[in-house]
PDB file of C-alpha atoms in Angstrom:
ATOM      1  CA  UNK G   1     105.027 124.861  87.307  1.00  0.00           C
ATOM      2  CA  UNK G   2     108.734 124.370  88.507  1.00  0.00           C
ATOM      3  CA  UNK G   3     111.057 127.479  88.299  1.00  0.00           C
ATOM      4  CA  UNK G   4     114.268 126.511  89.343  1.00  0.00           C
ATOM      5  CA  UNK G   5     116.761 130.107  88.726  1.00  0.00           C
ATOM      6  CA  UNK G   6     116.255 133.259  90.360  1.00  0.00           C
ATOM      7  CA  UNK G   7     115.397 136.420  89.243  1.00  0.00           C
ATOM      8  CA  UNK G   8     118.511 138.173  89.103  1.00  0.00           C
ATOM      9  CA  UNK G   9     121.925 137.305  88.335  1.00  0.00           C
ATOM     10  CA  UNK G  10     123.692 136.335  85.355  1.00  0.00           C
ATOM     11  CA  UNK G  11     121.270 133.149  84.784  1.00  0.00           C
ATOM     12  CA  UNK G  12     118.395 135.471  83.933  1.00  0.00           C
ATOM     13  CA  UNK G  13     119.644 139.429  84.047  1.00  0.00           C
ATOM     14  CA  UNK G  14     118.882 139.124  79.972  1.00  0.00           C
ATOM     15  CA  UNK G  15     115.579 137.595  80.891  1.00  0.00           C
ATOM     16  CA  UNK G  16     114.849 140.087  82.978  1.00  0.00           C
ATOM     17  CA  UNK G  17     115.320 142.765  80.456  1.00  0.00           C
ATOM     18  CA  UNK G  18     112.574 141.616  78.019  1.00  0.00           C
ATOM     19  CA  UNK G  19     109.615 143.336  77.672  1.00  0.00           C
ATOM     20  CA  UNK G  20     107.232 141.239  78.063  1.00  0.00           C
ATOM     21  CA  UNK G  21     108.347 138.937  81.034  1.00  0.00           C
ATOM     22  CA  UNK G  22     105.295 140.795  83.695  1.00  0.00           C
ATOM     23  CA  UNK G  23     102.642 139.290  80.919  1.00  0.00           C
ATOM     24  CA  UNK G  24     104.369 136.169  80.556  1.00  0.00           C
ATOM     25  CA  UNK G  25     104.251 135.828  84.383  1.00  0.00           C
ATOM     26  CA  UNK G  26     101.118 137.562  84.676  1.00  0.00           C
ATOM     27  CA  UNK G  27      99.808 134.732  82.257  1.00  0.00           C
ATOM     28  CA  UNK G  28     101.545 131.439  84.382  1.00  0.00           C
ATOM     29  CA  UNK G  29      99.535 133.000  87.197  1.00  0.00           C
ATOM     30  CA  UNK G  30      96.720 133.067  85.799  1.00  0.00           C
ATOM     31  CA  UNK G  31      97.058 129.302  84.474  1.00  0.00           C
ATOM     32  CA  UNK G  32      97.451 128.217  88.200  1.00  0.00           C
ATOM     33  CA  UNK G  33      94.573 129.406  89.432  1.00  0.00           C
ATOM     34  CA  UNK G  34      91.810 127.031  89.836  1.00  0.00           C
ATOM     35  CA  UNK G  35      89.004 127.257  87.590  1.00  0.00           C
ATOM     36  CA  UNK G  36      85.853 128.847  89.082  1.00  0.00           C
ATOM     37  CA  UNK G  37      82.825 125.848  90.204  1.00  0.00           C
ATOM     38  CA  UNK G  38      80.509 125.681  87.313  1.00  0.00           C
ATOM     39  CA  UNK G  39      78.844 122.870  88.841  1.00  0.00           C
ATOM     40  CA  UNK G  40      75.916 123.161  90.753  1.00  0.00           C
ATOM     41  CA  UNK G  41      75.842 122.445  94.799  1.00  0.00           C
ATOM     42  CA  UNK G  42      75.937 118.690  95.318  1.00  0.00           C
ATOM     43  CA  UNK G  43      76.716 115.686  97.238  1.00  0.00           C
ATOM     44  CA  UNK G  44      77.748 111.931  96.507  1.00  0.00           C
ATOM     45  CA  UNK G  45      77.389 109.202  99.052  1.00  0.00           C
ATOM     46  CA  UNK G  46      78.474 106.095  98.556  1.00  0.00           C
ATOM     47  CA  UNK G  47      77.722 103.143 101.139  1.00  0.00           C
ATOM     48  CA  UNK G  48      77.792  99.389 101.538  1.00  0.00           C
ATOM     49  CA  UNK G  49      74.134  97.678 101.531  1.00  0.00           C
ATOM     50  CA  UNK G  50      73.996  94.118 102.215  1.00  0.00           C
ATOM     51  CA  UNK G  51      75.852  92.263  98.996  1.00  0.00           C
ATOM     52  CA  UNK G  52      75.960  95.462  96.857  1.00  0.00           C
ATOM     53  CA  UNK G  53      76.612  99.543  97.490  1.00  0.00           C
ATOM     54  CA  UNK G  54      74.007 102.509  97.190  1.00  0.00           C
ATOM     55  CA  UNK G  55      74.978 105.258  95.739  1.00  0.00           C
ATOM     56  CA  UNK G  56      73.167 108.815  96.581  1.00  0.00           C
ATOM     57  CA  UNK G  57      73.300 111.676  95.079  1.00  0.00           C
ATOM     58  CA  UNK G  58      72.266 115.191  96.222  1.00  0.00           C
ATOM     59  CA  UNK G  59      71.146 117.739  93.946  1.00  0.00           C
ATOM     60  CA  UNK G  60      70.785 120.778  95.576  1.00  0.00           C
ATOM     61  CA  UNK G  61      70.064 122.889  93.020  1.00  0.00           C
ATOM     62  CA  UNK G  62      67.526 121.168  90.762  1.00  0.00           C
ATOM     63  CA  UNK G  63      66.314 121.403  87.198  1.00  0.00           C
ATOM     64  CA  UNK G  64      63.802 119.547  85.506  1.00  0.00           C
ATOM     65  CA  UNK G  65      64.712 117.460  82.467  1.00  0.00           C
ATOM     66  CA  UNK G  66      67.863 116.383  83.742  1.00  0.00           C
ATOM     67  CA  UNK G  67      69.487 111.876  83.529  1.00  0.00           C
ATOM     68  CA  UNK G  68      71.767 111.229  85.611  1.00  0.00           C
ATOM     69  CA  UNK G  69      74.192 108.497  84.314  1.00  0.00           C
ATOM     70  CA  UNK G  70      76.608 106.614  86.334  1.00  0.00           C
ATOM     71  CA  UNK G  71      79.604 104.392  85.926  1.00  0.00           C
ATOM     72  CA  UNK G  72      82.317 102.937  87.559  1.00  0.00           C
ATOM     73  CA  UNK G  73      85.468 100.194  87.512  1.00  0.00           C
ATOM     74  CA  UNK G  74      87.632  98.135  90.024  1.00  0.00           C
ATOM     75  CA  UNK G  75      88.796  95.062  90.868  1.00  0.00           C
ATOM     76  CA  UNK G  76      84.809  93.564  90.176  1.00  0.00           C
ATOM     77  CA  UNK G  77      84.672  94.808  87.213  1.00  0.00           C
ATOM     78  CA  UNK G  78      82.952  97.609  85.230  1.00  0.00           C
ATOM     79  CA  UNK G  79      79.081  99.259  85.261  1.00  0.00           C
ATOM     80  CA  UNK G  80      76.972 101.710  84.036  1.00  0.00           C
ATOM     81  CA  UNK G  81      73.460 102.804  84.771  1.00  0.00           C
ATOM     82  CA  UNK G  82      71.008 105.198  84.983  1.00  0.00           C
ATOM     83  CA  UNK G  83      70.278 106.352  88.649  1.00  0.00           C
ATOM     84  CA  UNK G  84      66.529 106.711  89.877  1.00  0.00           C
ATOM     85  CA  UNK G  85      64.837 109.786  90.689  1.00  0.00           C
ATOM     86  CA  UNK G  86      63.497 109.340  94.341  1.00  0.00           C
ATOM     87  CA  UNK G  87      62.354 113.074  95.456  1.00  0.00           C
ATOM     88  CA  UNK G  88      63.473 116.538  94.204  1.00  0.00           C
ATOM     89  CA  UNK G  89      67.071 116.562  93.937  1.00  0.00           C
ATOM     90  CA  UNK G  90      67.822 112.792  95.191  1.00  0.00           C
ATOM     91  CA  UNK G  91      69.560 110.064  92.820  1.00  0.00           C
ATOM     92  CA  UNK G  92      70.413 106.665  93.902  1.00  0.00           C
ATOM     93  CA  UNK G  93      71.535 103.701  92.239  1.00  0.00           C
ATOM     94  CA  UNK G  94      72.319 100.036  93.192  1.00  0.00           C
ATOM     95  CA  UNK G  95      75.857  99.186  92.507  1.00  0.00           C
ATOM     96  CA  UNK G  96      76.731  95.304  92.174  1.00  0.00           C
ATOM     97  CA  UNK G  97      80.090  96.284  94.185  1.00  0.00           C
ATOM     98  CA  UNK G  98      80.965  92.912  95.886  1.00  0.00           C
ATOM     99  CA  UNK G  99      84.526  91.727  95.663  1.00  0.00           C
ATOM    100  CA  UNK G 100      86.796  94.123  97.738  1.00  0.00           C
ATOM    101  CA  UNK G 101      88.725  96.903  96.404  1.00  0.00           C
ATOM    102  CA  UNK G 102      89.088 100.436  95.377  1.00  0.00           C
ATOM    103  CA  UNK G 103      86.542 101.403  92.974  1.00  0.00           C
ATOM    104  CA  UNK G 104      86.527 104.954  90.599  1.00  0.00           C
ATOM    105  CA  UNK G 105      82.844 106.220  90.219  1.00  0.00           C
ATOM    106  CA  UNK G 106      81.719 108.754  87.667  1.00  0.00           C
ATOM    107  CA  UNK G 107      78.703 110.868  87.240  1.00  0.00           C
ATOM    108  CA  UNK G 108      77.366 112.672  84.364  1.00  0.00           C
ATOM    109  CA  UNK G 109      74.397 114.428  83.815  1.00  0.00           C
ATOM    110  CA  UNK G 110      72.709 114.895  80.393  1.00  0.00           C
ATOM    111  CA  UNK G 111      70.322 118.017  80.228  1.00  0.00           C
ATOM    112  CA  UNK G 112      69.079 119.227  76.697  1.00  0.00           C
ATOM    113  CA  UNK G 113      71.929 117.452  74.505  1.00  0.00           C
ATOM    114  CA  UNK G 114      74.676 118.703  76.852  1.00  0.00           C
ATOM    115  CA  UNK G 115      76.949 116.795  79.193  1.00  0.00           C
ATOM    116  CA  UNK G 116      77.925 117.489  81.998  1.00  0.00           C
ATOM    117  CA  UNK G 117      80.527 115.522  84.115  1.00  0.00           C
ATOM    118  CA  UNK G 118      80.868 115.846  87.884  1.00  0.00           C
ATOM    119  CA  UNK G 119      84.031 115.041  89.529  1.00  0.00           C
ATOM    120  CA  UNK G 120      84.750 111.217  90.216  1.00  0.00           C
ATOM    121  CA  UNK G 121      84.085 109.563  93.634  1.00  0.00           C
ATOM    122  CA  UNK G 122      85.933 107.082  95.319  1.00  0.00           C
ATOM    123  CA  UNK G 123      84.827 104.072  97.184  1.00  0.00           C
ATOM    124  CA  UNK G 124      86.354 100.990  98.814  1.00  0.00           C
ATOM    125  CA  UNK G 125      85.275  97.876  99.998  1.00  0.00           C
ATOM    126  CA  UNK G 126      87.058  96.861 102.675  1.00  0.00           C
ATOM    127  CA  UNK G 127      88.430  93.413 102.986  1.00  0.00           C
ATOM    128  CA  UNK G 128      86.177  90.714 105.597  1.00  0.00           C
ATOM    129  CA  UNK G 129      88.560  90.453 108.913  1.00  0.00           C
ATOM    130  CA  UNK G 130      87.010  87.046 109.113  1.00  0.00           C
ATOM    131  CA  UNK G 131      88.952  85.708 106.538  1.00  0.00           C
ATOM    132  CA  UNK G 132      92.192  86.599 108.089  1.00  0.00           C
ATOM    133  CA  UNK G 133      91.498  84.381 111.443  1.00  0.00           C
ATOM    134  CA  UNK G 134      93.660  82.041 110.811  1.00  0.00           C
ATOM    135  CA  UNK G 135      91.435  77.728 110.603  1.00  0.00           C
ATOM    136  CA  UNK G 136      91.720  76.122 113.889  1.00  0.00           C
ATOM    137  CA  UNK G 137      92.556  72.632 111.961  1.00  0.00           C
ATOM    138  CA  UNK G 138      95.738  71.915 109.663  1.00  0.00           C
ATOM    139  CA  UNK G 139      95.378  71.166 106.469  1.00  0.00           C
ATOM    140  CA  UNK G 140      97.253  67.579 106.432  1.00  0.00           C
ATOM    141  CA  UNK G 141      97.131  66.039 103.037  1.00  0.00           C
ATOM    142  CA  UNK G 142      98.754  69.093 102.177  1.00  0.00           C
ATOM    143  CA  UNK G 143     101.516  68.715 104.379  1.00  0.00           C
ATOM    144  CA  UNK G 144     102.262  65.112 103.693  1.00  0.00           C
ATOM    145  CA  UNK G 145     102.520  66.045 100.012  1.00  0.00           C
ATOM    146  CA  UNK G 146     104.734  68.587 100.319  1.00  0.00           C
ATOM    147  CA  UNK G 147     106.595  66.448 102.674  1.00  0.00           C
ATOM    148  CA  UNK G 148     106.693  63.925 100.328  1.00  0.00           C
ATOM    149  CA  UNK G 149     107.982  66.062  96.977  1.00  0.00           C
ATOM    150  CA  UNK G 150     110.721  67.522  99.101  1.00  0.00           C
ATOM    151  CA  UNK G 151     111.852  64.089 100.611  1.00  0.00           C
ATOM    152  CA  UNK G 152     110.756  65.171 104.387  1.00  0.00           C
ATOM    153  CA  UNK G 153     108.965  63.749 107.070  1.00  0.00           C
ATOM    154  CA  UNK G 154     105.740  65.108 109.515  1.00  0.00           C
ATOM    155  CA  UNK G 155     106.762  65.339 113.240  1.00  0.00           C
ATOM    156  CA  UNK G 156     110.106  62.736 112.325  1.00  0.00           C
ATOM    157  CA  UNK G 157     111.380  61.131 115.477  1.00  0.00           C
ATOM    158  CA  UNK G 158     114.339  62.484 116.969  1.00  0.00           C
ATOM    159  CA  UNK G 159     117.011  59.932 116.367  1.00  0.00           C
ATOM    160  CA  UNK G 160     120.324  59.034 118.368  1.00  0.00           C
ATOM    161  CA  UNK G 161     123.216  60.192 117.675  1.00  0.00           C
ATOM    162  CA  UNK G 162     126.569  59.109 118.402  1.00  0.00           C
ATOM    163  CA  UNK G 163     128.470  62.286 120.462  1.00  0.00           C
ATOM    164  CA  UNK G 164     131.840  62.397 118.808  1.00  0.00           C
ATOM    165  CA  UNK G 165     134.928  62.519 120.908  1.00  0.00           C
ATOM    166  CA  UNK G 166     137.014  64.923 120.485  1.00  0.00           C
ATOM    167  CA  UNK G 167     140.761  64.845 121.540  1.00  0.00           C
ATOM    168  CA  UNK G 168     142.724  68.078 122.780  1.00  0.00           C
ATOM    169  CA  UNK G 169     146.198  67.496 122.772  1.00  0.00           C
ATOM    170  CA  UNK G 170     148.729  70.719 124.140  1.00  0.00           C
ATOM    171  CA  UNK G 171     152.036  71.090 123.452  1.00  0.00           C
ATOM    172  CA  UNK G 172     154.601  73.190 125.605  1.00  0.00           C
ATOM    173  CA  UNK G 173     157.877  74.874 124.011  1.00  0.00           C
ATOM    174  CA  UNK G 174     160.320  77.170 126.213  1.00  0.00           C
ATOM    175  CA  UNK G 175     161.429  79.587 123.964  1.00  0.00           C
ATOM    176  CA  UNK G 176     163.806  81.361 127.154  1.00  0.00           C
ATOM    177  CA  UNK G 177     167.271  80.124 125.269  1.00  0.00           C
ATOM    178  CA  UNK G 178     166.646  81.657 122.204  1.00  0.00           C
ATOM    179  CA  UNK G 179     165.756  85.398 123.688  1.00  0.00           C
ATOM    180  CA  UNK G 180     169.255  84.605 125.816  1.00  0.00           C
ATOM    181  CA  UNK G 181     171.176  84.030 122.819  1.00  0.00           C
ATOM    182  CA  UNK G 182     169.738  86.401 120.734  1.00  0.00           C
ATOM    183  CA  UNK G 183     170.266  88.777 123.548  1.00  0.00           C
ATOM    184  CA  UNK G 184     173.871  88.128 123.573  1.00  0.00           C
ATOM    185  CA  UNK G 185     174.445  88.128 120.111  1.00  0.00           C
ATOM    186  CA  UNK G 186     173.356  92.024 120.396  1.00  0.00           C
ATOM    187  CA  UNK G 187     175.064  92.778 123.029  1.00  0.00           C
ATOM    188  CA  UNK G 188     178.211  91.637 120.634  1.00  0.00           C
ATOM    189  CA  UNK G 189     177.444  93.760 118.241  1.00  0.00           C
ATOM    190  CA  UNK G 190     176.848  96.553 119.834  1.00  0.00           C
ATOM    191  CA  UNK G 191     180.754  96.217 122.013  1.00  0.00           C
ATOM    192  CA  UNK G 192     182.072  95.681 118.190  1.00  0.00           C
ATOM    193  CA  UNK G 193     180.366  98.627 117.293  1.00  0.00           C
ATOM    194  CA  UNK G 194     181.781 100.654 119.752  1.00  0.00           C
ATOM    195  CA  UNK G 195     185.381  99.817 119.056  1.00  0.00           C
ATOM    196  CA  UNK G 196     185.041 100.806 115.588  1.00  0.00           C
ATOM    197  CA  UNK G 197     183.797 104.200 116.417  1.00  0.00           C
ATOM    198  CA  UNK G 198     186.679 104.505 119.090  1.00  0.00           C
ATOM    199  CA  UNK G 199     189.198 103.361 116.254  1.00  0.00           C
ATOM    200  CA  UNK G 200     188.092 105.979 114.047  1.00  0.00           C
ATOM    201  CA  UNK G 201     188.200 108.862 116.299  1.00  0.00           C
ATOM    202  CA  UNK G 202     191.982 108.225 117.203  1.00  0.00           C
TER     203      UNK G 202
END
């Protein structure tokens, strides 16, 4: 539930006024709550054994009559089964869970023509770290054909090369006469200047 105004205000003051905003909350409220646990106390284990996982499941509540049914999905593939009763209140199952992956597992139970479905489990199979070590020998004819389609070379021989010359050449220009003249030059202007503004005033 997102309620993004307040509860006073101009955005809601006619809101606020209706009569039956304390049921509507009182009903959101309600909603959010979580449901109460209809199920019966339980417990789902799931653990790798040898080329496959066992799945146990814990009934701690019993009642006769009852099939457990199992299924699940992931990057293997897909299942479904029937798990064995071993004692009062203990289920387990084989599952052919081999490639690695996360996997979804459900439960249901089926008791006198009802169902009832028990929250899913998950269960991963985490990837071998042995196939991460990287091979202590390269893989050659690979290399030479991919040296091959891209017009390359394996381990190619440094060749000689030539070191070019390269010729620096500085020039030197005096640019001292031109600041003197141009120094002059304002220095002209500036004593023609001058006698205008002394013409004027007289």
């Amino acid at each position: 539930v997102a309620f993004t105004t307040d509860l006073h205000g101009r955005w809601s003051k006619d809101w606020i006024a209706w009569e039956d905003l304390e049921r509507f909350w009182g009903r959101i409220l309600e909603w959010l709550i979580p449901p109460k646990e209809s199920l019966p106390p339980h417990e789902i284990r799931v653990n790798p054994e040898g080329n496959h996982a066992l799945l146990d499941f814990y009934l701690y509540e019993e009642k006769s009559g009852g099939v457990f049914r199992y299924s699940f999905r992931g990057p293997g593939g897909a299942g479904e089964g029937v798990l064995k009763r071993l004692a009062p209140g203990r289920y387990q199952a084989e599952l052919p869970i081999a490639t690695p992956g996360n996997y979804r597992i459900e439960l249901i139970e089926e008791r006198a023509g009802r169902r009832t479905e028990y929250p899913p489990t998950g269960y991963t199979l985490a990837f071998d770290p042995k196939e991460e070590i990287p091979r202590g020998r390269l893989n050659l004819p690979l290399l030479e054909q991919l040296a091959r389609a891209s017009g390359g070379e394996i381990n190619p021989k440094p060749q000689a090369t030539t070191p070019v010359k390269v010729e620096v050449s500085r020039a030197a220009k005096a640019y001292r006469t031109h600041f003197i003249f141009l120094g002059l030059l304002l220095l002209l202007i500036d004593f023609i200047a001058n006698q205008l503004l002394a013409g004027r005033r007289h």
